[in-house]
Coordinates of C-alpha atoms and ligand atoms in Angstrom, one line a residue:
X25 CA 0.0 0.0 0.0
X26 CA 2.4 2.7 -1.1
X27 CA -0.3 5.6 -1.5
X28 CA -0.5 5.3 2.5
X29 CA 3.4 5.4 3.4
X30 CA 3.6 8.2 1.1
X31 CA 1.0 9.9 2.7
X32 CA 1.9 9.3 6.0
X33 CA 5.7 10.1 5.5
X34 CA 4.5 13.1 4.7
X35 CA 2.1 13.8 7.3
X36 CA 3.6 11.9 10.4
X37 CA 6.8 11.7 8.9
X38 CA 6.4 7.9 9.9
X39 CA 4.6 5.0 8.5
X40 CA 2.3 4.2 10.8
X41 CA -1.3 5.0 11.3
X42 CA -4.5 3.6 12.7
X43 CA -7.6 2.3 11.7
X44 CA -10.2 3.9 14.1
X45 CA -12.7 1.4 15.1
X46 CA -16.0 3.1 16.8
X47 CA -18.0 0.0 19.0
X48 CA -21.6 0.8 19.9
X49 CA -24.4 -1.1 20.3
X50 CA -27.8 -0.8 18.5
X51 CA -30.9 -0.2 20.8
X52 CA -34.6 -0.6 18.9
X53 CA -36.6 -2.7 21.0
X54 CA -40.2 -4.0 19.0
X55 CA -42.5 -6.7 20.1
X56 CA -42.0 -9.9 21.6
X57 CA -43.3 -12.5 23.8
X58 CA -42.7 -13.1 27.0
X59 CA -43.0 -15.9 29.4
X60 CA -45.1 -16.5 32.3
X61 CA -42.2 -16.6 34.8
X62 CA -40.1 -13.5 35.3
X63 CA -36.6 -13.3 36.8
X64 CA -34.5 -10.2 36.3
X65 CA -31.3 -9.4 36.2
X66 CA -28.9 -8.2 38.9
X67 CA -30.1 -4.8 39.6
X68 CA -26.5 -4.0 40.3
X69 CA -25.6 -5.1 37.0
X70 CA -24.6 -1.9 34.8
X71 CA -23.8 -4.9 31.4
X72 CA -20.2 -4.6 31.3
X73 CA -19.3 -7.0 28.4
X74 CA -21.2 -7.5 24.8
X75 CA -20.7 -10.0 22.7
X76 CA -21.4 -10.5 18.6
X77 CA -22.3 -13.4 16.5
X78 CA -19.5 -15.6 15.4
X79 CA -16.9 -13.8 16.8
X80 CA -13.7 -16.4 17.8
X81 CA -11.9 -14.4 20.2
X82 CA -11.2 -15.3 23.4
X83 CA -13.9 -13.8 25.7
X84 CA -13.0 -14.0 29.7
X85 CA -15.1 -11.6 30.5
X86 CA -18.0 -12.6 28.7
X87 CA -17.8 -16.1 30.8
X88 CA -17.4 -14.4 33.6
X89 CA -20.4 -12.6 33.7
X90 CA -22.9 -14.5 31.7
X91 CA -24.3 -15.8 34.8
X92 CA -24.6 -12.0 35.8
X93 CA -25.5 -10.2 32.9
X94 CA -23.9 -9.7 29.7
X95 CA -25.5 -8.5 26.2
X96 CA -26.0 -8.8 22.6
X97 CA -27.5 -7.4 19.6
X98 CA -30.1 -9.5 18.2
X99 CA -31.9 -9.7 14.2
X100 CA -35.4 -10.8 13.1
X101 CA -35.3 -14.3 12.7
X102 CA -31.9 -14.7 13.3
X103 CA -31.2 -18.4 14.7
X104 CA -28.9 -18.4 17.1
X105 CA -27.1 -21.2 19.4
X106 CA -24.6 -20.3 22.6
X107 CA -22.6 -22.5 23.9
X108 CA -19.9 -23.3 26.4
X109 CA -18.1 -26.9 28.2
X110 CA -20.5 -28.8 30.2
X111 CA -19.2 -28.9 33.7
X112 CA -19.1 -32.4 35.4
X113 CA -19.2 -30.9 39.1
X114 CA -22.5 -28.9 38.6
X115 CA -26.0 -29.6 36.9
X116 CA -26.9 -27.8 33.7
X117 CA -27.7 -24.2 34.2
X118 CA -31.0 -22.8 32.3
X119 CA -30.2 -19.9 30.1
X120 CA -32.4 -17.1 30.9
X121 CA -32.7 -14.3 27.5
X122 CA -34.0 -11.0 28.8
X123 CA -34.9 -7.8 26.5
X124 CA -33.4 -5.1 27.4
X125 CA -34.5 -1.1 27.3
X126 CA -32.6 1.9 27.6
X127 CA -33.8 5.4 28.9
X128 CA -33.9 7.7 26.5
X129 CA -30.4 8.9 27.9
X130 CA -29.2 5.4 28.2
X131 CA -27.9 5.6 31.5
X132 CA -30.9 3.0 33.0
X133 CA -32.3 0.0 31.7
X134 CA -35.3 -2.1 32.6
X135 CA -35.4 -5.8 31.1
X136 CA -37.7 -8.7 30.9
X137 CA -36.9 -12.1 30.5
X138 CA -38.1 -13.7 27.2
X139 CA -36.4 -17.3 27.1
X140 CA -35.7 -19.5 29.2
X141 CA -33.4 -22.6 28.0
X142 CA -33.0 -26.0 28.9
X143 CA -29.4 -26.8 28.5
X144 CA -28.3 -29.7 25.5
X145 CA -25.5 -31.4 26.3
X146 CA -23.4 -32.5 22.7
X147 CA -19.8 -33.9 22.9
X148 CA -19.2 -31.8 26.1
X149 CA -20.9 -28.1 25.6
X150 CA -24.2 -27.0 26.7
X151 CA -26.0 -25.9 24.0
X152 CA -28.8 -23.5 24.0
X153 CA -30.5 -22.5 21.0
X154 CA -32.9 -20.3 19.8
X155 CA -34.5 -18.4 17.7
X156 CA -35.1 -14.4 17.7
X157 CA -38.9 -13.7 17.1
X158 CA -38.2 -9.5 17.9
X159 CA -39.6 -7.7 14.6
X160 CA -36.7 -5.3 14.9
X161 CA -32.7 -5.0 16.0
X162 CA -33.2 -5.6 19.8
X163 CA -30.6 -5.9 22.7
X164 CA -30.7 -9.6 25.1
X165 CA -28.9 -9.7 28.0
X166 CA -28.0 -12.8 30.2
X167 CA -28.4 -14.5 33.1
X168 CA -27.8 -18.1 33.8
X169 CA -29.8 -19.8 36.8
X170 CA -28.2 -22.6 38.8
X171 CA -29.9 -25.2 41.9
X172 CA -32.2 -23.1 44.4
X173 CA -33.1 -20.4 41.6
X174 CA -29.4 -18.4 42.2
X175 CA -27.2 -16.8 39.7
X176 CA -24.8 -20.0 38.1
X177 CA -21.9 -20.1 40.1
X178 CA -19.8 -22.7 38.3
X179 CA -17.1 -22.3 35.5
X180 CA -17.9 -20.9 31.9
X181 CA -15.4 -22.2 29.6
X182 CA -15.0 -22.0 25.8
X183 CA -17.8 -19.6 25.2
X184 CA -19.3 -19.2 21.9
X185 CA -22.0 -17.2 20.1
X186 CA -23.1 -18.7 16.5
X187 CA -25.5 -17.1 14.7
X188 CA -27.4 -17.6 11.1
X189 CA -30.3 -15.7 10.1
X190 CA -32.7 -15.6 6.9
X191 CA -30.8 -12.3 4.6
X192 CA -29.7 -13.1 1.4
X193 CA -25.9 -12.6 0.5
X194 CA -26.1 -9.5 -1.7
X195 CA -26.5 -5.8 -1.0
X196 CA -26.2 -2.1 -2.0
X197 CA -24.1 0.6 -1.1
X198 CA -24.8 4.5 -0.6
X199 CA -22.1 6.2 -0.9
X200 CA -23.4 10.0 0.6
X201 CA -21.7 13.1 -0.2
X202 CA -21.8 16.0 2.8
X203 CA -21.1 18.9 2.2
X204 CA -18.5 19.8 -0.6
X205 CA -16.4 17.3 -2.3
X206 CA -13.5 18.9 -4.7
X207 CA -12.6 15.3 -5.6
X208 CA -9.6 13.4 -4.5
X209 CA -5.9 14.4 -3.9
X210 CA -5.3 12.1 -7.1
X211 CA -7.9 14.0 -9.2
X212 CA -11.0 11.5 -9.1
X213 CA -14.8 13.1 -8.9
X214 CA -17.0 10.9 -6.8
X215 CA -18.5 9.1 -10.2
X216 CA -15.0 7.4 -10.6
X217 CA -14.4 7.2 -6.9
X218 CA -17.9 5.3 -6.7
X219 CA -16.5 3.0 -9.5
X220 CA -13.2 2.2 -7.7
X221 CA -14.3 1.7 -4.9
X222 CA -17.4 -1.4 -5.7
X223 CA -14.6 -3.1 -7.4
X224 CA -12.1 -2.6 -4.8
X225 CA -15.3 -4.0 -2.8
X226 CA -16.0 -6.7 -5.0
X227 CA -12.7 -7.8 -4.8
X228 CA -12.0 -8.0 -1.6
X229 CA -15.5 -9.4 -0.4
X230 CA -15.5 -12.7 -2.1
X231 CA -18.3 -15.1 -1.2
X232 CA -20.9 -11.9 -1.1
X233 CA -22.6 -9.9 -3.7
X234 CA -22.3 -6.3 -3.7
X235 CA -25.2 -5.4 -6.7
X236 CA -25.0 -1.8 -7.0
X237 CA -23.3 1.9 -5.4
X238 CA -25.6 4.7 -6.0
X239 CA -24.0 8.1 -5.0
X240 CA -26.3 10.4 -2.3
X241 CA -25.9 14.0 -1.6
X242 CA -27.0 14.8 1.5
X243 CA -28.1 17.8 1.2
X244 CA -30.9 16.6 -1.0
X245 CA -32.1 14.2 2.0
X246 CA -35.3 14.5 2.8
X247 CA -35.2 15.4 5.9
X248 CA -32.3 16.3 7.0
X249 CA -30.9 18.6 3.9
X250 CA -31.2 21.4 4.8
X251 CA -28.8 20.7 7.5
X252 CA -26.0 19.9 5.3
X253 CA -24.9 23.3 3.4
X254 CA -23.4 22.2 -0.1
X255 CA -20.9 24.5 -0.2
X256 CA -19.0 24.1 3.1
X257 CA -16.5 21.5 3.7
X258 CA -18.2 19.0 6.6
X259 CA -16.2 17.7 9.7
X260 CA -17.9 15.7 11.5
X261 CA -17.6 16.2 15.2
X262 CA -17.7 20.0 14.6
X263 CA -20.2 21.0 11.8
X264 CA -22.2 18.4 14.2
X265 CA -22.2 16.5 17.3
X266 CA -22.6 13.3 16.0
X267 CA -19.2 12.0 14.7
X268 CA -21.3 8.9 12.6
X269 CA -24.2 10.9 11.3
X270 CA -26.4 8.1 11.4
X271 CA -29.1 10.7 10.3
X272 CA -28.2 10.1 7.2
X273 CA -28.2 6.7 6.9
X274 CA -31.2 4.3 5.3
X275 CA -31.0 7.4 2.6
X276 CA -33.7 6.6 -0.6
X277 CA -36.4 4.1 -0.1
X278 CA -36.5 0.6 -1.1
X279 CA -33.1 -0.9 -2.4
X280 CA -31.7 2.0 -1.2
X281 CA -32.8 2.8 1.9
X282 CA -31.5 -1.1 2.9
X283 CA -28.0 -0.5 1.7
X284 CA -24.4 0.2 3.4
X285 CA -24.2 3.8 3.9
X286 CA -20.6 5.0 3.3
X287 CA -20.7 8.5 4.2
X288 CA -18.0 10.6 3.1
X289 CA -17.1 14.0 4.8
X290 CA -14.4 16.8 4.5
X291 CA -12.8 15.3 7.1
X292 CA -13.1 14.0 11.1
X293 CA -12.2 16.0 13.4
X294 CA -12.7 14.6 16.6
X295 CA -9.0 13.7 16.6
X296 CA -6.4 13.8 14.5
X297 CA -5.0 11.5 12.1
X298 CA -8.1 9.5 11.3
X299 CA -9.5 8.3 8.5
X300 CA -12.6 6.7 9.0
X301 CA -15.2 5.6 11.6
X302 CA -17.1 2.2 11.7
X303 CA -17.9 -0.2 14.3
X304 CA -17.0 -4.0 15.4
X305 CA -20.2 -5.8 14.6
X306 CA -22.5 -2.8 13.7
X307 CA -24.8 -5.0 11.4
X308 CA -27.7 -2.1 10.9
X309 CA -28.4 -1.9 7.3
X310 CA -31.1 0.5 7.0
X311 CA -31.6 3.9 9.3
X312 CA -30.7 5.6 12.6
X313 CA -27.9 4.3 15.3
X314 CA -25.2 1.2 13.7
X315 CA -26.4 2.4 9.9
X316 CA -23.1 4.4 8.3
X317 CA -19.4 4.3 8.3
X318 CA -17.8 7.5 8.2
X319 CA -14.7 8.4 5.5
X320 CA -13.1 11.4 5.4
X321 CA -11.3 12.8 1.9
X322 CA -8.9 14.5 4.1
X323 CA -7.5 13.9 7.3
X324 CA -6.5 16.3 10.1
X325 CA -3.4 17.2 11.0
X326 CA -3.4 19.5 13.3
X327 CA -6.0 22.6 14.2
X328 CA -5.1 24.0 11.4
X329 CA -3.7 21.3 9.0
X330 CA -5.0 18.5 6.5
X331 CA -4.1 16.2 4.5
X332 CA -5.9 15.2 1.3
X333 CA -6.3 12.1 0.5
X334 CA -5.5 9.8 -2.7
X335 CA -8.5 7.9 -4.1
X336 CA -6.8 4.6 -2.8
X337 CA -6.6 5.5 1.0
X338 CA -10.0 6.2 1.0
X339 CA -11.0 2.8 -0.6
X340 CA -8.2 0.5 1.6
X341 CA -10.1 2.5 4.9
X342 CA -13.8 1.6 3.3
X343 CA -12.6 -2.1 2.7
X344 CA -11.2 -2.7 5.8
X345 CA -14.1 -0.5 8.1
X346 CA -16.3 -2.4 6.7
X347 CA -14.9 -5.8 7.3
X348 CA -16.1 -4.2 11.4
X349 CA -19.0 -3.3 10.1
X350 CA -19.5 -6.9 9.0
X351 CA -17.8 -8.5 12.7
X352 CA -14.8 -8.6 12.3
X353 CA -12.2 -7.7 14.9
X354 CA -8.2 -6.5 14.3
X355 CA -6.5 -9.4 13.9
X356 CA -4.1 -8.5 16.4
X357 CA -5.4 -6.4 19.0
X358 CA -3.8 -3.0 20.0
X359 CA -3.9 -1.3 23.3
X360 CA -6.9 1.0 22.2
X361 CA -9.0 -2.1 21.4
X362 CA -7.8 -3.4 24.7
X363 CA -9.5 -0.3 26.5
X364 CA -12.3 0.4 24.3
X365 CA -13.8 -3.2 24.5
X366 CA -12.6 -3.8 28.5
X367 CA -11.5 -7.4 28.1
X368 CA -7.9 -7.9 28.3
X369 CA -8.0 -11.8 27.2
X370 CA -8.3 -11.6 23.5
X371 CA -5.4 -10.7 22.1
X372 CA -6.1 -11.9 19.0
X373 CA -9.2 -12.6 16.1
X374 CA -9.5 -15.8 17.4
X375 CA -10.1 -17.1 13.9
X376 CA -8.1 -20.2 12.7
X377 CA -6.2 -19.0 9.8
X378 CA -5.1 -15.4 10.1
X379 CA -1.9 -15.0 11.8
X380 CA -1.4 -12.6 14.8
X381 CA 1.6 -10.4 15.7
X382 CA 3.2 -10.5 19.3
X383 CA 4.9 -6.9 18.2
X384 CA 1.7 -5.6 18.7
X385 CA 1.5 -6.9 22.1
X386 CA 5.0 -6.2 22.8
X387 CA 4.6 -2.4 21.4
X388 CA 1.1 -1.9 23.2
X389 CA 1.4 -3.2 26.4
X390 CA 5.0 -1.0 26.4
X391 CA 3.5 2.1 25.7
X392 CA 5.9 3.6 24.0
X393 CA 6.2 7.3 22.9
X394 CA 2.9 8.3 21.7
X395 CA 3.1 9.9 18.3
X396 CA -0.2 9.4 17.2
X397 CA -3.6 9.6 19.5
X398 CA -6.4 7.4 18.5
X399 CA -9.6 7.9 19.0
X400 CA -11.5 4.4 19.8
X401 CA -14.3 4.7 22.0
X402 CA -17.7 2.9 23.2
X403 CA -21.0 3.7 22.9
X404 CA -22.5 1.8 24.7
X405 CA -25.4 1.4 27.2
X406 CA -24.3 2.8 30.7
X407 CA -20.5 3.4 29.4
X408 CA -19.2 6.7 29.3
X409 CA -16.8 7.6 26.2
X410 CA -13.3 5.9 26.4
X411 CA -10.7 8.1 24.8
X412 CA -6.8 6.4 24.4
X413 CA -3.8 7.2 23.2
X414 CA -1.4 4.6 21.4
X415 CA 2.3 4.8 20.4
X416 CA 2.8 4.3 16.8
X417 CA 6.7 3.4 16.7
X418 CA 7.2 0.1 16.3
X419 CA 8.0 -1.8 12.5
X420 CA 5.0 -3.6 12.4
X421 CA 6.0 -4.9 8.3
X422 CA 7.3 -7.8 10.0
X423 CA 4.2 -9.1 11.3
X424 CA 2.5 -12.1 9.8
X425 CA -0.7 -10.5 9.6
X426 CA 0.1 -7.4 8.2
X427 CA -1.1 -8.3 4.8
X428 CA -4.9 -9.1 6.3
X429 CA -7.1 -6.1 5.3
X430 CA -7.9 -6.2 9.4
X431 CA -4.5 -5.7 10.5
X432 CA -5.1 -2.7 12.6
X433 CA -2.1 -0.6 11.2
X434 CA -1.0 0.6 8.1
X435 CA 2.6 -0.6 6.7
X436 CA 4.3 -0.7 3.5
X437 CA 3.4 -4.4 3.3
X438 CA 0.8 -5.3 -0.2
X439 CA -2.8 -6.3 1.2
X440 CA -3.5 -9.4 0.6
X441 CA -7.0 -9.7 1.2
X442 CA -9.5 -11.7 3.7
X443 CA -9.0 -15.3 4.6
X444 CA -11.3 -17.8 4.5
X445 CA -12.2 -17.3 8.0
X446 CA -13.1 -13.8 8.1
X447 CA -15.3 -14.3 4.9
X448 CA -17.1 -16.9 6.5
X449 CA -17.7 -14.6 9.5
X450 CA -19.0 -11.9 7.1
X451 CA -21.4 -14.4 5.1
X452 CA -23.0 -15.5 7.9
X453 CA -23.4 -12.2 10.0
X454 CA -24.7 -10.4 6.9
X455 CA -27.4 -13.3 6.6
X456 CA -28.3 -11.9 10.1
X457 CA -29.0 -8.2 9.1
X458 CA -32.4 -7.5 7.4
X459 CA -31.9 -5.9 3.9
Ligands
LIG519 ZN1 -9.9 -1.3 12.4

């Protein structure tokens, strides 16, 4: 990827640069039915730790406090099965699924249980499976119930979260103009840009179908237009609150309103040094909170400095944001994913054939002089905003992962693409995601 080290030479004067990864939660909460019997989560229990369909990582916190409460986003129809070793010293616990809903300033929840599962036992693992009858994105929390109707006490080991659901393997993308676009650094108008980047797409995403980009201007959105000046350069975090602008997305109706909404500003300026916005996991194709990725033609320097970008860093930051979008995690984790998701055990995707880099580890857990700040933060329920910084000196080319689109830096190494794992991952969670 030599359009990045050039860039960033020039910039940073070093190599290295971040992906920024934003991890929220979706909160939409529409019919269900619950049963007869209702036991409720610890009222002391502010849902510390999420978790996301097929994920591989490592997950101590998660077993940990699924007896307790932990949560996760849930799709229409989506069939789900979690899992985790039986263990010989206690009896099967009964999974308890309670729907969770935020106040409107999500800092208090009520829930109400709406499963509660009988544990399978296959080859050693308690299964529990189910099937999400919500008529909307929803949040489930857990609780598992041991002997004398208490909270599970024994050992969760080997936790895992599958999950299939009914969408079919094809979608759209919007790609939403705000504000004024004078092209890219390397001359292309956002026709040709549109083009580049569904093949770059197409390329990349093997085993999905991505039918068609249609190009948006926000200032023609219905309504929200008029908030979006054509002639002024849009940062988001300044010309608005809301760094994602998840007003914009499910923009159009029909095909369109269902699609992947890129949306590209002037730049964002929360931070500097960033070049786009997504989320680990987001899976919200149509409108509101989880629907848009944010990409920025330039990137700030400092107060008073940009960078424009080349046609190509915008596309290798769409590729690999969305590959989040879709579930997938870094495959090595860095310091700032360490913070932003609170759980310290994986250190890795998890996923059988990518590689992982102990460099990372090494350079993260060393903290090193901090060049560049990253802006990774949770938005989450009951979670305030977790803002990190993260040294960015260490030659990361030598890492065996550094050719995976999700390796979480950029270095001068050629991307080689997705692995089999990770496309898997995306297949299936996109079968979750109405569209
Ligand atoms: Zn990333």
């Amino acid at each position: 990827m030599e359009w990045v080290k050039s860039s960033f030479k020039r910039v940073f004067g070093m190599k290295k640069v971040f992906f920024v990864c934003v991890f929220f939660f979706v909160a939409t909460f529409i019919g269900c039915s619950p049963e007869k019997k209702d036991v409720t989560l610890s009222p002391d229990n502010g849902l510390p730790f999420f978790f996301f369909p097929n994920d591989q990582a490592a997950q101590d916190s998660v077993e940990a406090n699924l007896a307790y409460g932990t949560y996760f986003t849930v799709h229409p129809q989506g069939r789900y099965k979690i899992s985790f070793d039986a263990n010989p010293t206690q009896s099967a616990p009964f999974l308890q699924l309670h729907r969770i809903s935020f106040n409107e300033e999500g800092t208090r929840y009520t829930s109400r249980r709406v499963r509660n599962l009988e544990a399978t036992e296959i080859n050693g693992r308690w299964e529990y499976s189910f099937i999400c009858e919500e008529s909307d994105i929803a949040i489930w929390a857990t609780t598992l119930l041991g002997e004398h109707d208490v909270y599970y006490s024994g050992r969760v080991d080997h936790f895992s979260f599958e999950g299939e659901g009914p969408y079919s393997n094809s979608f759209n993308l919007n790609l939403i103009i705000t504000g004024s676009f004078e092209g890219t650094a390397d001359g292309l108008d956002e026709e040709d840009l549109a083009t580049e980047l569904l093949a770059s797409l197409r390329k990349a995403y093997q085993g999905i179908l991505i039918d068609t980009i249609f190009i948006r201007y926000a200032e023609y959105h219905p309504v929200v237009g008029h908030l979006f000046p054509k002639d002024e350069p849009w940062l988001a975090g300044t010309s608005s609150e809301n760094v994602m602008l998840d007003e914009l997305g499910g923009f159009g109706t029909g095909d369109t309103y269902n699609a992947l909404d890129l949306v590209l500003v002037h730049r964002i300026d929360k931070s500097t040094g960033i070049l786009g916005y997504s989320s680990i996991f987001s899976a919200n194709l149509g409108g509101g909170i989880g629907s848009t990725i944010v990409l920025g033609s330039h990137m700030k320097i400092t107060s008073t400095e940009e960078s424009w970008l080349n046609a190509d860093e915008i596309i290798g930051t769409a590729v690999h944001e969305i590959g989040h979008f879709f579930g997938l995690r870094h495959t090595t984790t860095t310091n700032a994913d360490f913070t932003a998701l609170g759980d310290y055990s994986s250190y890795e995707d998890g996923i059988e054939d990518t590689d992982w880099c102990s460099s990372v580890l090494a350079y993260a857990s060393a903290k090193k002089k901090s060049v560049l700040s990253t802006d990774i933060y949770v938005r989450r329920p009951l979670a305030p905003k977790i803002y990190t910084e993260e040294a960015a000196s260490y030659n990361l080319d030598n890492c065996p992962d550094a050719s995976n689109i999700m390796f979480p830096f950029v270095t001068e190494v050629p991307i080689e693409g997705f692995t089999e794992g990770q496309l898997q991952i995306i297949s299936k969670n996109l079968s979750l995601i109405p569209h």
